[in-house]
Amino acid sequence: MGAVVGTLTMQTKQRRPSREIMHLSFSFPSPADKTDDELEMTMVCHRPEGLDQLEAQTNFSKQELQILYRGFKNECPSGVVNEETFKHIYAQFFPHGDASMYAHYLFNAFDTTNNGSIKFKDFVMGLSILLRGTLREKLEWTFHLYDINRDGYINREEMTEIVRAIYDMMGKYTYPALKGDVPQQHVDAFFQKMDKNKDGVVTLEEFVIACQEDETMMRSMQLFENVM
Amino acid sequence: MAAGVATWLPFARAAAVGWLPLAKKTMPKPPVDNTSRSDEILYVNVSGVRFQTWKNTLDRYPDTLLGSSEKEFFYNEDTQEYFFDRDPEMFRHILNFYRTGKLHYPRHECIQAFDEELAFYGIVPEIIGDCCMEEYRDRKKENQERLAEDTEANEASDAPLPPHSTSRERLWRAFENPHTSTMALVFYYVTGFFIAVSVIANVVETVPCRPPKGSVKDLPCGEKYQLAFFCMDTACVLIFTFEYLMRLFAAPSRCKFMRSVMSVIDVVAIMPYYIGLVMPENEDVSGAFVTLRVFRVFRIFKFSRHSQGLRILGYTLKSCASELGFLLFSLTMAIIIFATVMFYAEKGTKGSTFTSIPASFWYTIVTMTTLGLVKLDSVLQKHWSQVYHQNFIRLKVRLARIRMAKKGTTNAFLQYKEDRDRDSDSTALCVKNRSAFEHQHHHLLHCLEKTTNHEFTDEMNYSELCMTESVGFRTSRSTSLSSQQGAQNNSTGCCPRRARRRAAMRLANSTVSVSRGSVQELDTLHIKTTSIPPQTRSSLNAQADDLKLNCGEQDFTAAIISIPTPPANTPDESLPPSPAPIPGILRNTRATAYTHDTVKISSL
């Protein structure tokens, strides 16, 4: 039929210091035929930058990065997490309800390059901000999480989506039973607190200031004390 | 939970930042993690073969021996390693389970040895991966059947008789084990001989003999030497009747004996003779009587008492009865189809032998069997069983696993809440029992509760509470730590705190006194109204899976399990994984134990 063509491309460190991509593809050269797509095996393997560089860019120590990478690599041997896997992992922590929507927003927040997959570097940078970042950085990250369409403002619809996603994680069996308008009330309360100039959207500055004024929230920041 | 999930817990906890701006209340303090941050390599010496692994790897499954503090019992201070005097080959698979999250079954190993290793290390066989699960189940079933046969055989062993056995017992033993006494052996051979004689006589009497003087036609020997054959037949039947009556007398349980296969065969073998004696020498009836004589051939089955091989054949047929049934069914279908086709095809032709569809059956059967279409069927068989396994059994196994894991998590979390709300003194012990991972996970769930201002409950409580809300009862909230041990307390843990934990868990699942009938009604209603299609595997949605559960009893029993539960004979956990219904056990306990401050209906 056709010869098996194997290509191996590797970009050395001198030329491009950012990343190594190993791209192995064996394909039968008949691109028009749909059935041959099944035979094509492409193995994409992403390797992160060196440990030293990651240590410099994040607030983690080498050992912590090692531990994180081992877990990451175990679950995703190919070096990237796609959204499906991400949702699956996150759902394991919330077996009662449906964590897929919140996981989706989280995925988008971690995927800073917006290419549909999270590499180890993205993962670790996100974690670094959340666990070891300054207060301002954490609040900014949260703002970006809420700002689904990345327009710099949080409007009611976005907030309703987020709140609904969070309530979905509770599942059906809650006490007291979840009524339909509870998420909406929660959103209203949020806007009342955050939206200072009552223009219907929350900007980054409003968000940061309101959060810093919120005693409850500041006390809750202890949540991240000893996560790693 | 899957292997790597434990290592993603920091990420899940970090992601909780998204809840903070929404929470009305302060988040609870995170659990203190006293263990060292840095991961260390553990050395595990299994009968001389040294394995090394990260401590985190073993911590992934805190409910197993290696993941819990139980392994400390095997720690050797001098060599600074954990020593297990077990099979190193098997240990490789066990360790791989921790590393990859999948347990594989090595095909060349004995199934019992494998099971024993799993039991030792506290791993439930249910988590064997899909790739190896069918093989495991098949081997297990085979083994169990063999064991069952062995125990049966052992019961009828040649062990010496207990003293003071009655003559009846001795007689029964003589029948069952002819080797025990000479008399029995003699009797055994005599009956065997007479069976053979009877069968041969049946065959020979139909052979044409030379006609008597004066006649031309050939006669079957049976009619020529009628008296001789009759005498032989009588003798045989007498012996068989005598034997049957003696067995009936000696049998320890007459009803059971009469229902057994061998006894039925005995009866069928001797009945035609007696019926023939009773029947008048009438021409009309003798036609039916001739049919009865066919049953005499069943005497040949009496040989199965004398032959082990025949018995084994019988067992084999019995064990593949379902497949045989399917085979017959599919054959019948094919026969009917082809016979119909042949009949209608040949309908117009003169002189066709296919006068009706049943008449074409014979042609079809002969053709099919000659051409070996039966072989084709057996190939279909094999694939059919494969497909059946794939589609149904695997699905069932997977659902059962998901259900189990989910129930485990739910109720572990509810238990955590119970402990938290009780006095800190009494919980100190219970709390240590759980791993750091569980603590952190539960803390995370607690944070979510605080964010949404709602609490997690399980299905039963939810339906009960819905019911009480709708009927308007006030739920009285009182703490009562009366240790109500349920009826099926399978193993009283050596540790009293474990018993308390179990009691508390049952209390946590118990509800206010509501009439049983109405709750059941609500449950069925509850199940009927929601019909959500099953979610993707990535979202373990409580709704879809719980719909498949029977309302009520099964939930409670499953409630006592935590993931993953090892089988009952390990000291660590104490309850079997398979939910067995405990009817009404937990409905009887009526005290609730929610003590925390406020659970108001949220009016945000």
Short mmCIF file of C-alpha atoms in Angstrom, two decimals, chain A residues 63-64 66-68 70-72 74-76 81 84 86-100 102 106 110 123 127 130-131 138 141-142 145-146 159 162-163 166-167 169-179 182 185-186 189-190 193-194 207 211 214 216-217 219-228, chain B residues 1-2 4-5 7-33 37-39 54 56 60 99 406 409-410 437 441 443-445 447-449 451-459 462 465 469 477 526 530 537-543 546 599-604:
data_model
loop_
_atom_site.label_atom_id
_atom_site.label_comp_id
_atom_site.label_asym_id
_atom_site.label_seq_id
_atom_site.Cartn_x
_atom_site.Cartn_y
_atom_site.Cartn_z
CA GLN A 63 10.71 19.34 45.90
CA GLU A 64 7.19 20.64 45.77
CA GLN A 66 8.62 17.35 41.89
CA ILE A 67 5.72 16.11 43.93
CA LEU A 68 3.29 18.06 41.80
CA ARG A 70 4.68 13.24 39.66
CA GLY A 71 0.98 13.46 40.36
CA PHE A 72 0.38 15.35 37.16
CA ASN A 74 0.65 9.96 36.60
CA GLU A 75 -2.77 11.14 35.67
CA CYS A 76 -1.78 12.58 32.30
CA VAL A 81 -4.68 17.78 30.52
CA GLU A 84 -12.51 16.03 29.70
CA PHE A 86 -9.87 17.80 34.03
CA LYS A 87 -13.58 17.54 34.62
CA HIS A 88 -13.24 13.88 35.46
CA ILE A 89 -10.57 14.56 38.06
CA TYR A 90 -12.43 17.41 39.65
CA ALA A 91 -15.65 15.45 39.73
CA GLN A 92 -14.03 12.81 41.88
CA PHE A 93 -13.88 15.27 44.72
CA PHE A 94 -17.54 16.08 44.51
CA PRO A 95 -19.36 12.85 44.01
CA HIS A 96 -22.63 14.22 45.31
CA GLY A 97 -23.33 16.67 42.56
CA ASP A 98 -22.32 17.75 39.14
CA ALA A 99 -18.98 19.50 39.17
CA SER A 100 -18.62 19.72 35.40
CA TYR A 102 -17.44 24.69 37.67
CA LEU A 106 -11.72 26.46 36.31
CA PHE A 110 -6.00 27.74 34.25
CA PHE A 123 -1.09 24.19 36.10
CA LEU A 127 -1.36 26.86 41.76
CA LEU A 130 -3.47 30.52 44.50
CA LEU A 131 -1.36 29.00 47.18
CA LYS A 138 -5.34 35.75 44.36
CA TRP A 141 -7.15 35.30 39.67
CA THR A 142 -10.59 34.93 41.16
CA LEU A 145 -12.32 33.05 36.98
CA TYR A 146 -15.59 34.90 37.28
CA MET A 159 -22.12 35.61 38.08
CA ILE A 162 -20.81 30.69 38.35
CA VAL A 163 -23.15 30.54 41.31
CA ILE A 166 -21.30 25.99 42.49
CA TYR A 167 -24.74 25.02 43.64
CA MET A 169 -21.81 20.70 42.98
CA MET A 170 -23.94 20.28 46.05
CA GLY A 171 -26.09 17.79 44.28
CA LYS A 172 -29.66 17.04 44.94
CA TYR A 173 -29.63 15.82 48.49
CA THR A 174 -29.05 18.84 50.61
CA TYR A 175 -30.47 20.18 53.75
CA PRO A 176 -32.36 22.43 53.45
CA ALA A 177 -33.58 21.41 50.07
CA LEU A 178 -32.40 23.64 47.27
CA LYS A 179 -35.07 25.88 45.94
CA VAL A 182 -31.54 30.45 45.84
CA GLN A 185 -30.62 35.52 45.65
CA HIS A 186 -27.00 34.70 46.16
CA ALA A 189 -26.35 39.62 47.50
CA PHE A 190 -23.01 39.44 45.75
CA LYS A 193 -21.75 43.88 48.15
CA MET A 194 -19.40 44.26 45.22
CA PHE A 207 -13.92 43.56 43.21
CA CYS A 211 -13.08 41.77 48.96
CA ASP A 214 -14.96 41.90 53.57
CA THR A 216 -15.34 37.21 56.51
CA MET A 217 -13.47 36.65 53.34
CA ARG A 219 -10.47 35.44 57.54
CA SER A 220 -11.27 32.67 55.11
CA MET A 221 -8.05 33.22 53.26
CA GLN A 222 -6.47 31.04 55.88
CA LEU A 223 -7.84 28.23 53.72
CA PHE A 224 -4.64 28.23 51.78
CA GLU A 225 -2.34 28.06 54.66
CA ASN A 226 -1.09 24.57 54.53
CA VAL A 227 -2.44 23.14 51.35
CA MET A 228 1.00 22.27 50.05
CA MET B 1 -11.04 7.25 44.17
CA ALA B 2 -8.60 6.88 41.39
CA GLY B 4 -3.76 10.16 41.09
CA VAL B 5 -6.68 11.96 42.58
CA THR B 7 -2.27 14.22 44.41
CA TRP B 8 -4.73 16.62 42.84
CA LEU B 9 -6.29 17.48 46.14
CA PRO B 10 -4.12 20.55 46.63
CA PHE B 11 -5.39 21.79 43.33
CA ALA B 12 -9.00 21.17 44.29
CA ARG B 13 -8.50 22.98 47.54
CA ALA B 14 -6.80 25.87 45.80
CA ALA B 15 -9.68 26.09 43.38
CA ALA B 16 -11.93 26.77 46.32
CA VAL B 17 -10.77 30.35 46.09
CA GLY B 18 -13.60 30.80 43.66
CA TRP B 19 -16.07 30.23 46.42
CA LEU B 20 -14.65 32.68 48.89
CA PRO B 21 -16.23 35.89 47.60
CA LEU B 22 -19.59 34.21 47.60
CA ALA B 23 -19.51 32.75 51.05
CA LYS B 24 -21.49 34.42 53.75
CA LYS B 25 -19.69 32.73 56.53
CA THR B 26 -16.08 32.22 57.32
CA MET B 27 -14.55 29.07 56.06
CA PRO B 28 -13.64 26.50 58.67
CA LYS B 29 -10.04 26.13 59.63
CA PRO B 30 -8.16 23.73 57.47
CA PRO B 31 -7.03 20.52 59.09
CA VAL B 32 -3.55 20.58 60.48
CA ASP B 33 -1.25 18.44 58.49
CA ARG B 37 5.89 17.94 53.49
CA SER B 38 8.62 16.34 51.57
CA ASP B 39 7.89 13.00 50.08
CA TRP B 54 7.15 6.99 47.32
CA ASN B 56 2.62 9.34 48.59
CA ARG B 60 -3.37 7.04 47.83
CA ARG B 99 1.09 3.21 41.20
CA LYS B 406 -20.10 7.36 45.95
CA THR B 409 -17.73 9.14 50.17
CA THR B 410 -21.12 10.49 51.12
CA PHE B 437 -6.30 13.05 52.67
CA HIS B 441 -11.25 16.29 51.40
CA HIS B 443 -12.73 20.04 54.88
CA LEU B 444 -13.16 20.96 51.25
CA LEU B 445 -16.70 19.66 51.21
CA CYS B 447 -16.18 24.72 52.75
CA LEU B 448 -18.60 24.15 49.94
CA GLU B 449 -21.40 23.73 52.41
CA THR B 451 -20.40 28.74 50.75
CA THR B 452 -23.82 27.65 49.68
CA ASN B 453 -25.26 27.61 53.16
CA HIS B 454 -26.72 24.20 52.54
CA GLU B 455 -25.64 20.89 53.87
CA PHE B 456 -25.01 17.55 52.33
CA THR B 457 -27.30 14.77 53.31
CA ASP B 458 -27.88 11.39 51.83
CA GLU B 459 -30.83 10.22 49.89
CA TYR B 462 -33.41 14.00 52.05
CA LEU B 465 -36.92 15.69 55.37
CA GLU B 469 -41.52 19.61 55.41
CA ARG B 477 -33.36 17.73 67.02
CA HIS B 526 -39.36 10.38 44.47
CA THR B 530 -37.00 12.23 38.29
CA ARG B 537 -18.70 9.17 33.37
CA SER B 538 -16.84 12.25 34.34
CA SER B 539 -19.68 13.56 36.45
CA LEU B 540 -20.74 11.11 39.05
CA ASN B 541 -24.15 12.56 39.36
CA ALA B 542 -26.00 11.26 42.35
CA GLN B 543 -29.33 11.43 40.57
CA ASP B 546 -29.36 6.47 42.72
CA VAL B 599 -29.46 25.09 59.76
CA LYS B 600 -32.00 27.56 58.72
CA ILE B 601 -33.65 27.56 55.38
CA SER B 602 -31.52 30.05 53.63
CA SER B 603 -32.99 33.45 53.27
CA LEU B 604 -30.14 35.17 51.64
#
